Amino acid sequence: MDTPLIRQGWLRVIIFLITWLLIQAGIINMLYNLVLPSIQNGNDTDPGLKLLLASFLSFLFTVPAVLLFRKLIDRKSFISLGFHWKRNSTHAITGFLSALFIMSAGTLLLLLTGNIYFIAIDFYWQDFMLYLLIMLLVAIAEELVIRGYILNNLMESFPKWTSLIISATLFAAIHFLNPGFTWLSMLGIFVGGILIGLNYIYTKNLWFGIFFHFAWNFFQGPILGYQVSGLETESLMAQNINGPIWLTGGPFGFESSVVACFFILVVLGYLALYYKKNQHAFTAAG
């Protein structure tokens, strides 16, 4: 295996992060503002189409950016970031079910305590498929950046737990400019980042994170009607919030609630014990 062009993993992370943020703020923002008028056609554009455009452009530039850094700077294969499927399909299922459990248990608790209630159910398959694609693009792009590149490289410079905390902090920080962001949003996304990253530090595989991230966003917004990190989506179930923001998540979404934090910590505790007990069974990819 070739020696990385830059030996220090932490330095590779800093250079990549600056490059990726400049791409997000510069190139992608410019293209978004150029393309958006052509699809608006003088009218207000469906928020789903706006989100699809933003997600697609981000995905379109994120994947090549990570690929170039991985090949030219890290001098390793792209797949070694954590895309080995063999023996990792169970992690993908675990990630999906973990997100579904947290979202379902938290929502049920809020329903039973009268803090939210559902007022309508409307299914439009076009919206369903649109948001399924959007959430898939978002999940792959963000997991590729935060866990695949950043956490992976940090672990070459720092102990795994230090790397996990840094990556989870960065994961929360990139949502700072989202509408409705609060300290509870920061906390919720941080503990979520710890949960997703926990699997990665033991397996170096992205499938748990991708499936968890996708399920979380998809069930949160397009199914249950919460905001998704401050962004509104069309949803299968329309809900009204009747409780305090710190309990329900308010305008940022379920992940900004103490209920979400509680159930994330429950799953985190269980998985931490499981991974520690069975760490000998995990084979790192790459």
mmCIF file with all atom_site columns, C-alpha atoms in Angstrom, residues 32 41 58 62 70 77 104 114 127 141 144-145 148 153 156 158 163 207 240 246 280:
data_model
loop_
_atom_site.group_PDB
_atom_site.id
_atom_site.type_symbol
_atom_site.label_atom_id
_atom_site.label_alt_id
_atom_site.label_comp_id
_atom_site.label_asym_id
_atom_site.label_entity_id
_atom_site.label_seq_id
_atom_site.pdbx_PDB_ins_code
_atom_site.Cartn_x
_atom_site.Cartn_y
_atom_site.Cartn_z
_atom_site.occupancy
_atom_site.B_iso_or_equiv
_atom_site.pdbx_formal_charge
_atom_site.auth_seq_id
_atom_site.auth_comp_id
_atom_site.auth_asym_id
_atom_site.auth_atom_id
_atom_site.pdbx_PDB_model_num
ATOM 1  C CA . TYR A 1 32  ? -28.127 26.173 -7.347  1.00 0.00 ? 32  TYR A CA 1
ATOM 2  C CA . ASN A 1 41  ? -40.479 29.278 -14.470 1.00 0.00 ? 41  ASN A CA 1
ATOM 3  C CA . SER A 1 58  ? -24.114 18.336 -3.198  1.00 0.00 ? 58  SER A CA 1
ATOM 4  C CA . THR A 1 62  ? -19.096 15.448 -2.844  1.00 0.00 ? 62  THR A CA 1
ATOM 5  C CA . ARG A 1 70  ? -8.809  9.213  -1.318  1.00 0.00 ? 70  ARG A CA 1
ATOM 6  C CA . SER A 1 77  ? -8.993  2.743  -2.761  1.00 0.00 ? 77  SER A CA 1
ATOM 7  C CA . SER A 1 104 ? -41.203 5.225  16.529  1.00 0.00 ? 104 SER A CA 1
ATOM 8  C CA . GLY A 1 114 ? -50.422 14.647 24.176  1.00 0.00 ? 114 GLY A CA 1
ATOM 9  C CA . ASP A 1 127 ? -43.731 12.860 -3.274  1.00 0.00 ? 127 ASP A CA 1
ATOM 10 C CA . ALA A 1 141 ? -23.050 12.098 0.813   1.00 0.00 ? 141 ALA A CA 1
ATOM 11 C CA . LEU A 1 144 ? -19.148 9.483  2.991   1.00 0.00 ? 144 LEU A CA 1
ATOM 12 C CA . VAL A 1 145 ? -17.779 12.798 4.272   1.00 0.00 ? 145 VAL A CA 1
ATOM 13 C CA . GLY A 1 148 ? -15.993 7.619  5.545   1.00 0.00 ? 148 GLY A CA 1
ATOM 14 C CA . ASN A 1 153 ? -8.525  9.601  8.685   1.00 0.00 ? 153 ASN A CA 1
ATOM 15 C CA . GLU A 1 156 ? -4.922  7.342  11.885  1.00 0.00 ? 156 GLU A CA 1
ATOM 16 C CA . PHE A 1 158 ? -5.857  9.962  17.310  1.00 0.00 ? 158 PHE A CA 1
ATOM 17 C CA . SER A 1 163 ? -11.735 10.672 16.714  1.00 0.00 ? 163 SER A CA 1
ATOM 18 C CA . TRP A 1 207 ? -23.584 0.678  5.578   1.00 0.00 ? 207 TRP A CA 1
ATOM 19 C CA . ASN A 1 240 ? -49.604 19.389 15.065  1.00 0.00 ? 240 ASN A CA 1
ATOM 20 C CA . TRP A 1 246 ? -37.402 21.068 24.109  1.00 0.00 ? 246 TRP A CA 1
ATOM 21 C CA . HIS A 1 280 ? -13.244 -9.838 17.956  1.00 0.00 ? 280 HIS A CA 1
#
